[in-house]
Short mmCIF file of C-alpha atoms in Angstrom, two decimals:
data_model
loop_
_atom_site.label_atom_id
_atom_site.label_comp_id
_atom_site.label_asym_id
_atom_site.label_seq_id
_atom_site.Cartn_x
_atom_site.Cartn_y
_atom_site.Cartn_z
CA MET A 76 8.26 -26.39 -9.55
CA ALA A 77 11.44 -26.13 -7.54
CA GLY A 78 10.64 -27.95 -4.48
CA HIS A 79 11.67 -27.59 -1.04
CA PHE A 80 14.57 -25.85 0.05
CA SER A 81 16.90 -28.35 2.55
CA ALA A 82 20.03 -28.08 3.72
CA LEU A 83 20.14 -31.31 1.75
CA SER A 84 18.47 -30.07 -1.57
CA LEU A 85 21.38 -27.24 -1.51
CA LEU A 86 24.43 -29.30 -1.05
CA ARG A 87 22.75 -31.64 -3.84
CA GLN A 88 22.74 -29.04 -6.38
CA ALA A 89 26.05 -27.59 -5.06
CA THR A 90 27.72 -30.99 -5.77
CA GLY A 91 26.08 -31.16 -8.97
CA GLY A 92 27.42 -28.55 -10.68
CA HIS A 93 24.59 -26.05 -9.86
CA ARG A 94 23.03 -27.06 -13.24
CA ARG A 95 19.34 -27.88 -12.20
CA TRP A 96 18.04 -25.31 -10.89
CA THR A 97 14.66 -24.19 -12.17
CA ALA A 98 12.10 -21.32 -12.12
CA GLN A 99 11.01 -20.24 -8.64
CA TRP A 100 7.66 -18.87 -9.73
CA ARG A 101 5.42 -19.42 -12.70
CA ASP A 102 5.23 -16.14 -14.87
CA ALA A 103 1.57 -16.69 -15.65
CA ALA A 104 -0.54 -15.29 -18.07
CA PRO A 105 -3.97 -13.56 -17.00
CA ALA A 106 -7.14 -15.86 -16.97
CA ALA A 107 -9.87 -14.75 -17.99
CA ASP A 108 -11.67 -13.96 -14.68
CA TYR A 109 -10.57 -14.19 -10.54
CA ASP A 110 -11.71 -14.40 -6.80
CA VAL A 111 -9.07 -11.43 -6.29
CA VAL A 112 -6.54 -9.29 -7.80
CA ILE A 113 -3.89 -7.62 -6.42
CA VAL A 114 -2.68 -4.57 -8.24
CA GLY A 115 1.10 -3.87 -7.53
CA GLY A 116 4.11 -7.33 -8.02
CA GLY A 117 6.10 -5.53 -4.62
CA GLY A 118 6.71 -7.24 -1.49
CA HIS A 119 3.30 -5.61 -0.41
CA GLY A 120 0.92 -6.83 -2.74
CA LEU A 121 2.86 -10.48 -2.91
CA ALA A 122 2.79 -10.87 0.78
CA ALA A 123 -0.69 -10.13 0.50
CA ALA A 124 -1.59 -12.75 -2.46
CA TYR A 125 0.15 -15.05 -0.17
CA TYR A 126 -1.68 -15.16 2.32
CA LEU A 127 -5.34 -14.52 0.76
CA ALA A 128 -4.03 -17.92 -0.52
CA LYS A 129 -2.60 -19.76 2.64
CA GLU A 130 -4.67 -18.22 4.89
CA HIS A 131 -7.99 -17.45 3.89
CA GLY A 132 -8.24 -20.41 1.09
CA VAL A 133 -8.75 -17.90 -1.60
CA HIS A 134 -6.10 -19.41 -4.47
CA ARG A 135 -7.87 -17.86 -7.53
CA VAL A 136 -5.37 -14.29 -7.19
CA ALA A 137 -3.77 -13.14 -9.72
CA VAL A 138 -0.74 -10.18 -8.75
CA LEU A 139 -0.53 -7.46 -11.69
CA GLU A 140 3.12 -6.31 -11.64
CA LYS A 141 3.62 -3.15 -14.83
CA GLY A 142 7.49 -4.58 -15.07
CA TRP A 143 9.11 -7.30 -12.60
CA ILE A 144 8.54 -8.00 -9.23
CA GLY A 145 10.14 -6.33 -7.22
CA GLY A 146 11.69 -3.80 -9.47
CA GLY A 147 9.76 -0.35 -8.04
CA ASN A 148 10.24 0.34 -4.06
CA THR A 149 10.52 -3.06 -3.04
CA GLY A 150 14.08 -2.90 -5.06
CA ARG A 151 15.00 0.57 -3.99
CA ASN A 152 14.64 0.79 -0.27
CA THR A 153 17.76 0.68 2.01
CA THR A 154 15.96 -2.43 4.11
CA ILE A 155 15.49 -1.35 7.36
CA ILE A 156 13.68 -3.46 9.89
CA ARG A 157 12.16 -1.94 13.26
CA SER A 158 9.02 -1.88 15.16
CA ASN A 159 9.63 1.58 17.66
CA TYR A 160 6.43 3.44 16.69
CA LEU A 161 5.38 6.02 18.97
CA TRP A 162 1.19 5.34 18.84
CA ASP A 163 -0.57 2.11 19.97
CA GLU A 164 -1.88 1.92 16.94
CA SER A 165 1.34 2.01 14.92
CA ALA A 166 3.17 -0.47 17.11
CA ALA A 167 0.62 -2.80 16.78
CA LEU A 168 1.16 -2.56 13.08
CA TYR A 169 4.90 -2.55 13.22
CA ASP A 170 5.27 -4.74 15.64
CA HIS A 171 2.73 -6.91 13.66
CA ALA A 172 5.30 -6.89 11.20
CA LEU A 173 8.49 -7.53 12.68
CA LYS A 174 6.74 -10.96 14.89
CA LEU A 175 6.32 -11.81 11.25
CA TRP A 176 10.15 -11.37 9.94
CA GLU A 177 11.52 -13.78 12.59
CA GLY A 178 10.08 -16.62 11.29
CA LEU A 179 9.62 -15.35 7.76
CA SER A 180 12.36 -17.33 6.15
CA ARG A 181 10.76 -20.53 7.93
CA GLU A 182 7.40 -20.14 6.53
CA ILE A 183 7.83 -19.42 3.20
CA ASN A 184 11.20 -21.95 3.35
CA TYR A 185 13.37 -18.76 1.33
CA ASN A 186 15.81 -17.14 3.00
CA VAL A 187 15.13 -13.65 3.60
CA MET A 188 18.08 -12.95 5.30
CA PHE A 189 16.68 -11.18 7.84
CA SER A 190 19.38 -10.14 10.32
CA PRO A 191 18.20 -8.62 13.69
CA ARG A 192 21.33 -6.39 14.40
CA GLY A 193 20.01 -3.87 15.99
CA VAL A 194 18.92 -0.21 14.89
CA MET A 195 20.10 2.76 16.65
CA MET A 196 18.84 6.17 16.35
CA LEU A 197 20.83 8.87 17.43
CA ALA A 198 20.28 11.77 19.15
CA HIS A 199 22.06 14.94 18.41
CA THR A 200 19.86 17.98 21.01
CA GLN A 201 18.61 17.73 23.81
CA HIS A 202 15.05 17.71 21.86
CA ASP A 203 15.98 14.49 20.41
CA VAL A 204 17.25 13.41 24.07
CA GLN A 205 13.54 13.94 25.06
CA VAL A 206 11.75 13.07 21.83
CA PHE A 207 13.87 9.71 22.23
CA GLN A 208 13.14 8.98 26.20
CA ARG A 209 9.59 9.08 25.29
CA HIS A 210 9.88 6.97 22.61
CA ILE A 211 11.53 4.24 24.63
CA HIS A 212 8.66 4.29 27.83
CA ALA A 213 5.53 4.70 25.36
CA ASN A 214 7.47 1.36 23.29
CA ARG A 215 7.73 -0.12 27.09
CA GLN A 216 4.46 0.10 27.85
CA ASN A 217 3.56 -1.69 24.27
CA GLY A 218 6.20 -4.32 24.66
CA VAL A 219 7.79 -2.92 22.13
CA ASP A 220 11.89 -3.23 22.86
CA ASN A 221 13.84 0.08 22.85
CA GLU A 222 16.41 1.29 25.00
CA TRP A 223 18.42 4.17 26.03
CA LEU A 224 22.48 4.59 25.21
CA THR A 225 24.71 7.11 26.27
CA PRO A 226 27.54 8.42 23.79
CA ARG A 227 29.83 5.48 25.22
CA GLU A 228 27.92 2.95 25.29
CA ALA A 229 26.14 3.90 21.54
CA GLN A 230 29.83 3.89 20.57
CA ARG A 231 30.49 0.14 21.90
CA PHE A 232 27.60 -1.07 20.17
CA CYS A 233 28.80 0.48 17.10
CA PRO A 234 32.50 1.09 17.20
CA PRO A 235 33.15 3.00 13.86
CA LEU A 236 30.84 5.84 15.24
CA SER A 237 32.00 9.19 16.42
CA ILE A 238 31.50 10.52 19.66
CA ALA A 239 33.35 13.31 19.51
CA SER A 240 31.85 16.29 21.77
CA ASP A 241 33.42 18.96 19.16
CA SER A 242 31.11 17.76 16.43
CA ARG A 243 28.52 19.79 14.70
CA TYR A 244 25.83 17.44 15.71
CA PRO A 245 28.02 15.59 19.10
CA VAL A 246 25.80 12.17 20.02
CA LEU A 247 24.06 13.01 23.23
CA GLY A 248 22.78 9.28 23.17
CA ALA A 249 20.88 6.38 21.53
CA ALA A 250 17.83 4.74 21.36
CA LEU A 251 18.55 0.81 20.06
CA GLN A 252 15.88 -1.25 19.24
CA ARG A 253 17.83 -4.51 19.11
CA ARG A 254 14.63 -7.05 17.30
CA GLY A 255 15.19 -4.60 14.59
CA GLY A 256 17.88 -4.99 11.86
CA THR A 257 17.72 -5.14 7.64
CA ALA A 258 16.55 -8.49 5.37
CA ARG A 259 17.15 -9.13 1.84
CA HIS A 260 14.35 -7.32 -0.04
CA ASP A 261 14.51 -8.96 -3.67
CA ALA A 262 14.62 -12.06 -1.52
CA VAL A 263 11.68 -11.22 0.22
CA ALA A 264 9.97 -10.44 -3.28
CA TRP A 265 11.25 -13.56 -4.55
CA GLY A 266 10.31 -15.44 -1.49
CA TYR A 267 6.80 -14.75 -1.52
CA ALA A 268 6.06 -14.88 -4.58
CA ARG A 269 7.66 -18.85 -5.04
CA ALA A 270 5.71 -19.23 -2.18
CA ALA A 271 2.29 -17.86 -3.87
CA SER A 272 2.78 -19.03 -7.08
CA GLU A 273 3.54 -23.01 -4.74
CA ARG A 274 -0.35 -22.37 -3.37
CA GLY A 275 -1.96 -21.65 -6.93
CA VAL A 276 -1.52 -17.42 -7.40
CA ASP A 277 -0.52 -16.14 -10.78
CA ILE A 278 1.82 -13.68 -10.98
CA ILE A 279 1.89 -11.85 -14.27
CA GLN A 280 4.13 -9.69 -15.22
CA ASN A 281 4.94 -6.25 -17.76
CA CYS A 282 1.30 -6.18 -17.10
CA ALA A 283 -0.26 -2.27 -16.41
CA VAL A 284 -3.97 -1.80 -14.97
CA THR A 285 -5.21 0.74 -17.18
CA GLY A 286 -8.70 0.67 -16.17
CA ILE A 287 -11.10 0.01 -13.35
CA ARG A 288 -14.20 -1.79 -14.41
CA ARG A 289 -17.73 -1.05 -12.02
CA GLY A 290 -20.95 -1.98 -12.39
CA PRO A 291 -24.27 -0.40 -12.84
CA ASP A 292 -24.46 -0.94 -8.48
CA GLY A 293 -20.90 0.62 -8.25
CA ALA A 294 -18.99 -2.30 -7.11
CA VAL A 295 -15.47 -3.70 -9.38
CA GLN A 296 -16.31 -6.17 -12.12
CA GLY A 297 -12.12 -6.60 -12.85
CA VAL A 298 -8.98 -4.35 -14.55
CA GLU A 299 -8.33 -3.11 -18.32
CA THR A 300 -4.62 -3.62 -18.81
CA THR A 301 -2.10 -3.85 -21.45
CA ARG A 302 -3.32 -7.86 -21.38
CA GLY A 303 -6.87 -7.24 -22.07
CA PHE A 304 -9.92 -7.37 -19.36
CA ILE A 305 -9.31 -9.28 -16.15
CA ALA A 306 -12.43 -10.03 -13.80
CA ALA A 307 -12.57 -9.81 -10.73
CA ARG A 308 -14.43 -9.64 -7.61
CA LYS A 309 -12.17 -7.77 -5.33
CA ILE A 310 -9.35 -5.39 -6.28
CA GLY A 311 -6.42 -5.35 -3.88
CA VAL A 312 -4.58 -1.99 -4.95
CA SER A 313 -1.15 -1.72 -3.34
CA ALA A 314 0.98 0.73 -5.90
CA ALA A 315 2.79 2.38 -3.54
CA GLY A 316 3.59 5.94 -5.39
CA ALA A 317 1.27 5.19 -8.31
CA THR A 318 -2.09 4.18 -6.02
CA SER A 319 -2.88 7.99 -6.75
CA THR A 320 -2.88 7.02 -10.24
CA VAL A 321 -4.96 3.18 -9.90
CA MET A 322 -7.13 4.57 -7.71
CA GLN A 323 -8.69 7.44 -9.83
CA MET A 324 -9.62 5.31 -12.59
CA ALA A 325 -12.17 3.96 -10.44
CA ALA A 326 -12.64 7.85 -9.45
CA VAL A 327 -11.05 7.59 -6.29
CA ARG A 328 -9.20 10.54 -4.64
CA MET A 329 -6.55 9.75 -2.24
CA PRO A 330 -4.52 11.87 0.04
CA LEU A 331 -1.21 10.93 -1.06
CA GLU A 332 1.35 12.73 -2.87
CA SER A 333 4.38 11.22 -4.45
CA TYR A 334 7.84 11.83 -3.32
CA PRO A 335 11.36 10.79 -4.80
CA LEU A 336 13.43 9.26 -1.93
CA GLN A 337 17.63 8.41 -2.81
CA ALA A 338 19.25 6.25 -1.69
CA LEU A 339 23.19 5.03 -2.54
CA VAL A 340 25.92 2.57 -1.79
CA SER A 341 29.35 2.73 -1.54
CA GLU A 342 31.66 0.35 -2.43
CA PRO A 343 32.20 -2.87 -1.03
CA VAL A 344 34.62 -3.40 2.08
CA LYS A 345 35.23 -5.65 5.20
CA PRO A 346 32.52 -5.70 7.68
CA VAL A 347 33.03 -2.17 9.57
CA MET A 348 29.19 -1.37 10.64
CA PRO A 349 28.01 -4.17 12.70
CA CYS A 350 24.35 -2.73 12.97
CA VAL A 351 22.19 0.01 11.35
CA VAL A 352 22.49 3.61 12.29
CA MET A 353 19.88 6.37 11.76
CA SER A 354 19.95 9.77 12.46
CA ASN A 355 16.73 12.29 12.26
CA THR A 356 18.67 15.16 12.99
CA VAL A 357 21.63 15.23 10.34
CA HIS A 358 19.01 12.74 8.11
CA ALA A 359 21.29 10.28 7.25
CA TYR A 360 20.72 6.33 7.75
CA ILE A 361 23.41 3.66 7.32
CA SER A 362 24.01 -0.16 6.77
CA GLN A 363 26.53 -3.00 5.35
CA SER A 364 24.90 -4.94 3.81
CA ASP A 365 26.34 -8.94 3.47
CA LYS A 366 28.06 -7.85 -0.04
CA GLY A 367 30.01 -5.38 1.80
CA GLU A 368 28.38 -2.28 0.43
CA LEU A 369 27.44 0.43 2.94
CA VAL A 370 24.08 1.31 1.87
CA ILE A 371 23.14 4.84 2.10
CA GLY A 372 19.18 6.38 2.57
CA SER A 373 18.77 10.19 1.95
CA GLY A 374 15.72 12.18 2.45
CA THR A 375 12.90 12.86 0.20
CA ASP A 376 12.93 15.72 -2.51
CA GLN A 377 11.02 18.26 -1.34
CA TYR A 378 8.31 18.17 -4.91
CA VAL A 379 5.89 15.69 -6.26
CA SER A 380 7.53 13.35 -8.84
CA TYR A 381 6.99 10.32 -10.82
CA SER A 382 10.67 10.71 -11.78
CA GLN A 383 12.31 7.94 -10.27
CA ARG A 384 14.98 10.67 -9.75
CA GLY A 385 16.30 13.54 -7.46
CA GLY A 386 18.01 16.00 -6.99
CA LEU A 387 22.18 15.65 -6.56
CA GLN A 388 21.99 18.13 -3.55
CA ALA A 389 19.69 15.62 -1.32
CA VAL A 390 22.23 12.45 -1.72
CA ALA A 391 25.45 15.20 -1.07
CA HIS A 392 23.25 16.33 2.24
CA ALA A 393 23.38 12.85 3.30
CA VAL A 394 26.41 11.83 2.38
CA GLU A 395 28.29 15.12 4.59
CA ALA A 396 26.11 13.56 7.33
CA VAL A 397 27.31 10.50 7.14
CA CYS A 398 30.90 11.77 6.81
CA GLU A 399 30.09 13.57 10.02
CA LEU A 400 29.42 10.44 11.86
CA PHE A 401 31.58 8.04 10.59
CA PRO A 402 34.90 10.09 9.97
CA THR A 403 36.82 6.89 8.67
CA PHE A 404 33.96 6.46 5.63
CA SER A 405 35.09 9.58 4.25
CA ARG A 406 37.13 8.25 1.83
CA LEU A 407 35.06 5.65 0.44
CA ARG A 408 33.84 5.67 -3.52
CA MET A 409 29.65 5.69 -3.85
CA MET A 410 29.16 3.23 -6.52
CA ARG A 411 25.23 3.37 -7.84
CA SER A 412 22.52 6.16 -6.52
CA TRP A 413 18.90 5.52 -7.28
CA ALA A 414 15.97 6.96 -6.34
CA GLY A 415 11.68 5.09 -5.73
CA THR A 416 8.31 6.92 -5.47
CA VAL A 417 7.06 6.90 -2.40
CA ASP A 418 3.33 7.79 -1.26
CA VAL A 419 3.36 10.06 1.74
CA THR A 420 -0.10 10.51 3.33
CA PRO A 421 -0.31 13.81 5.38
CA ASP A 422 -0.29 12.19 9.07
CA ARG A 423 3.09 9.77 7.66
CA SER A 424 0.71 6.41 8.34
CA PRO A 425 -0.28 4.47 6.03
CA ILE A 426 -4.01 3.57 4.52
CA ILE A 427 -5.24 -0.08 4.07
CA GLY A 428 -8.33 -0.67 4.20
CA THR A 429 -11.92 -0.49 2.24
CA THR A 430 -12.88 2.40 0.18
CA PRO A 431 -16.04 3.69 -0.97
CA VAL A 432 -16.34 1.46 -4.43
CA PRO A 433 -17.60 -1.75 -3.03
CA GLY A 434 -14.82 -4.69 -3.79
CA LEU A 435 -11.98 -2.14 -3.95
CA PHE A 436 -9.20 -2.19 -1.49
CA VAL A 437 -6.45 -0.56 -0.81
CA ASN A 438 -3.15 -0.82 0.95
CA ALA A 439 -0.32 2.43 0.45
CA GLY A 440 0.90 5.73 1.68
CA TRP A 441 3.84 3.96 3.13
CA GLY A 442 5.61 6.57 2.63
CA THR A 443 9.18 6.46 3.03
CA GLY A 444 9.33 3.07 5.34
CA GLY A 445 7.32 0.43 3.91
CA PHE A 446 9.50 -1.99 4.08
CA LYS A 447 10.28 -3.23 7.31
CA ALA A 448 5.75 -3.52 7.13
CA THR A 449 5.53 -6.40 4.37
CA PRO A 450 4.92 -9.09 5.95
CA GLY A 451 2.61 -7.59 8.41
CA SER A 452 0.83 -5.11 5.86
CA GLY A 453 0.22 -7.97 3.56
CA HIS A 454 -1.05 -10.13 6.84
CA VAL A 455 -3.69 -7.73 7.50
CA PHE A 456 -4.13 -6.67 3.62
CA ALA A 457 -5.02 -9.83 2.90
CA TRP A 458 -7.44 -10.32 6.02
CA THR A 459 -8.68 -7.32 4.85
CA ILE A 460 -9.77 -8.54 1.20
CA ALA A 461 -10.56 -11.76 2.42
CA ARG A 462 -13.64 -10.82 5.02
CA GLY A 463 -14.40 -7.37 3.61
CA THR A 464 -13.80 -5.58 6.51
CA PRO A 465 -10.66 -3.94 8.45
CA HIS A 466 -8.78 -6.38 10.38
CA PRO A 467 -8.35 -5.27 14.21
CA ILE A 468 -4.91 -3.82 13.69
CA ALA A 469 -5.95 -2.11 10.19
CA ALA A 470 -9.03 -0.48 11.05
CA PRO A 471 -7.43 2.49 13.21
CA PHE A 472 -5.62 3.14 9.51
CA SER A 473 -8.62 3.86 7.44
CA LEU A 474 -9.25 6.03 4.71
CA ASP A 475 -12.11 7.56 6.58
CA ARG A 476 -9.49 9.18 9.06
CA PHE A 477 -8.68 11.85 6.87
CA ARG A 478 -12.59 13.21 7.35
CA THR A 479 -13.29 12.07 11.15
CA GLY A 480 -10.09 13.90 12.23
CA ARG A 481 -8.12 10.84 13.76
CA LEU A 482 -5.23 11.13 12.10
CA ILE A 483 -2.34 8.92 13.35
CA ASP A 484 0.64 11.54 13.42
CA GLU A 485 3.83 9.73 13.44
CA ALA A 486 6.00 12.26 11.64
CA ALA A 487 8.46 12.26 14.49
CA ALA A 488 8.72 8.58 14.52
CA ALA A 489 9.40 8.17 10.72
CA ALA A 490 13.33 7.85 9.55
CA VAL A 491 13.83 10.75 7.53
CA ALA A 492 12.46 13.90 5.47
CA HIS A 493 9.67 14.90 7.63
CA MET B 138 18.77 19.23 -9.65
CA LEU B 139 15.76 21.74 -11.24
CA LEU B 140 16.56 24.59 -12.84
CA ILE B 141 13.39 27.31 -11.89
CA ASP B 142 12.54 30.72 -13.34
CA CYS B 143 11.15 32.62 -10.79
CA PRO B 144 8.90 35.04 -12.56
CA HIS B 145 10.77 38.24 -10.91
CA CYS B 146 14.24 37.14 -10.88
CA GLY B 147 15.08 34.54 -13.59
CA PRO B 148 16.16 30.82 -13.60
CA ARG B 149 17.64 29.89 -10.39
CA ALA B 150 19.60 26.82 -8.37
CA GLU B 151 16.49 24.63 -6.93
CA PRO B 152 18.34 25.14 -4.05
CA GLU B 153 17.02 28.50 -3.83
CA PHE B 154 13.62 27.80 -3.48
CA GLN B 155 11.11 26.30 -1.41
CA TYR B 156 8.66 23.89 -2.75
CA GLY B 157 4.67 25.41 -1.77
CA GLY B 158 2.36 22.15 -2.45
CA GLU B 159 0.04 22.07 -5.02
CA ALA B 160 -1.17 25.52 -6.64
CA HIS B 161 -4.80 26.87 -6.58
CA ILE B 162 -6.42 25.20 -3.52
CA ALA B 163 -8.33 28.02 -1.91
CA ARG B 164 -9.40 28.29 1.20
CA PRO B 165 -12.88 28.03 1.93
CA GLY B 166 -15.04 31.45 1.68
CA ASP B 167 -17.20 30.03 4.95
CA PRO B 168 -15.39 27.52 6.73
CA SER B 169 -18.50 26.99 9.48
CA ALA B 170 -20.62 25.55 6.65
CA LEU B 171 -18.18 23.50 5.42
CA SER B 172 -19.17 19.63 5.56
CA ASP B 173 -16.14 17.06 7.32
CA GLU B 174 -15.79 15.31 3.61
CA ALA B 175 -15.44 19.13 2.23
CA TRP B 176 -12.84 19.59 4.96
CA ALA B 177 -11.07 17.08 4.61
CA THR B 178 -10.98 17.11 0.58
CA HIS B 179 -9.42 21.17 1.56
CA LEU B 180 -6.89 19.85 4.04
CA PHE B 181 -5.72 16.50 3.13
CA PHE B 182 -6.76 15.22 -0.65
CA ARG B 183 -4.66 16.30 -3.32
CA SER B 184 -4.57 15.43 -6.93
CA ASN B 185 -1.39 14.22 -7.06
CA SER B 186 -1.29 14.54 -10.81
CA ARG B 187 1.30 12.42 -12.82
CA GLY B 188 1.70 14.64 -15.70
CA LEU B 189 1.53 18.02 -16.08
CA HIS B 190 0.84 20.13 -12.02
CA ALA B 191 0.37 23.03 -11.36
CA GLU B 192 2.07 23.81 -7.98
CA ARG B 193 3.52 26.86 -5.98
CA TRP B 194 7.20 27.69 -5.52
CA ARG B 195 8.91 30.07 -3.11
CA HIS B 196 12.18 31.93 -3.96
CA SER B 197 12.82 31.95 -0.05
CA HIS B 198 16.90 32.81 -1.05
CA GLY B 199 16.42 35.24 -3.92
CA CYS B 200 13.20 37.69 -3.47
CA GLY B 201 11.11 35.49 -1.03
CA ARG B 202 7.96 35.85 -3.12
CA TYR B 203 5.51 32.83 -3.60
CA PHE B 204 4.53 32.35 -7.43
CA ASN B 205 3.26 29.44 -8.92
CA ALA B 206 4.74 26.42 -11.75
CA VAL B 207 3.86 23.91 -14.25
CA ARG B 208 5.64 20.91 -14.13
CA ASP B 209 6.00 17.50 -15.79
CA THR B 210 5.83 15.14 -12.70
CA VAL B 211 7.02 12.53 -15.09
CA THR B 212 10.04 14.66 -16.54
CA ASP B 213 10.03 17.00 -14.08
CA ARG B 214 10.66 19.57 -16.84
CA PHE B 215 8.87 23.16 -16.39
CA ALA B 216 6.26 23.97 -18.44
CA CYS B 217 6.13 27.49 -17.50
CA THR B 218 5.76 29.65 -14.18
CA TYR B 219 3.65 32.42 -13.14
CA PRO B 220 2.71 34.56 -11.12
CA THR B 221 0.38 34.21 -7.69
CA GLY B 222 -2.99 35.28 -8.03
CA THR B 223 -2.80 34.81 -12.39
CA PRO B 224 -4.58 31.62 -13.58
CA ARG B 225 -3.68 28.33 -14.61
CA PRO B 226 -2.52 29.06 -18.65
CA ASP B 227 -4.05 26.51 -20.51
CA ILE B 228 -1.23 23.99 -21.68
CA ALA B 229 -2.16 20.26 -22.81
CA ASP B 230 -0.16 17.40 -21.75
CA LYS B 231 1.87 16.71 -25.00
CA PRO B 232 0.17 13.77 -26.45
CA GLY B 233 2.65 10.37 -27.84
CA GLU B 234 5.33 10.87 -24.59
CA THR B 235 6.06 8.25 -22.56
CA ARG B 236 3.83 8.24 -18.94
#
């Protein structure tokens, strides 16, 4: 393995002509059996495996990924991190994640390029203003930073923003979470994979799960895969858009629907966007990567699909909104667009916890906003799998809430597409 | 962008239509007799099929009428559209197609 990263080790590689880099994690072949099998090698699944090994002493863990790690939604999102959610349950969950983000590079000894550059959400109508101010007060009650900016203050924080009063949706103010920001999405998958692998976790790529085997008592016995049967005492499904399909293998129906969600990047330009700007009303969010590309997110398409493709009209809609907010970007060329498959719940909050099948656990329904939760999601899911009972922060996000009616209706708080 | 064959108006571009969710979910006949589980199933649990999926569309910028469609959610190709109130046509998943 590659050993510990430090300034000295990087300098040694640099002076050595970068010829001595080795693989950062073992590309493992499946063993016959494991204590825990995680289905899905995205950020959430890899993080869960890491915390299982690190905090719960479970070392016989495999992460099964049908493609390559971080090749699904982890590598397709717009990398925005924030925790200014309305309800107490959500604020606790997302702020748990944000606190882990703040120390993550040190924790896993891998630079995830976490950049708390501030996330600013624009208000364009009187209704927006009232809703955002309510959010700000609710967030402060929960110890989550969020502050109100006037249009002029918003423009001072983000100079390219147009606050012209004659625009179609004038900026009436903004809610700013300074602790929010971005991180490098690939590095999150790679960093967790490396740290988990070092602790003995097997990361098995090109291994699609095709079935879940259950014993006469109904409990899980293992998974059928394209690389043979793998026995497991516990199975944690963390498969985003494919969750319904995987859970169906154990005859568990999920309150999920999978939609395409698109994003795009511009040609790289010099630093111009100092923060993340989101607008629910005109449906766009935008930030600038360290490479210089403007990263733009659009809304979901309206229909269920696993195609990982979306309609051009969704992208055009986002670009129109961006050009309205930032007229100076109107001549930038867009380089690439793509889509991920997001699993959306009826209340737009995730599902983390146990299932009716003994030994089967699920972490899904992160919808359009799962990246920001990656460390917190993995952390509470590992706890839940290890102890067989939900982590206190995860407990309200049970699958059972759709029966009891205790929904966590975050539709108004999430980024776009509701 | 999808090209959708409205059974009443013919093929039109997707922006003329509104998606109406999964089709053939009947409202319970005797709501007060329903258990919590049955209510949850009716309100929240969906097939989310990977492959052929029966769904409702409304031609909101055309005739304004709802109709049903069977569409492959992997390729996004429509297998057929049919009027509301008629049963789902018996179309099998094509074997051998990559899922």
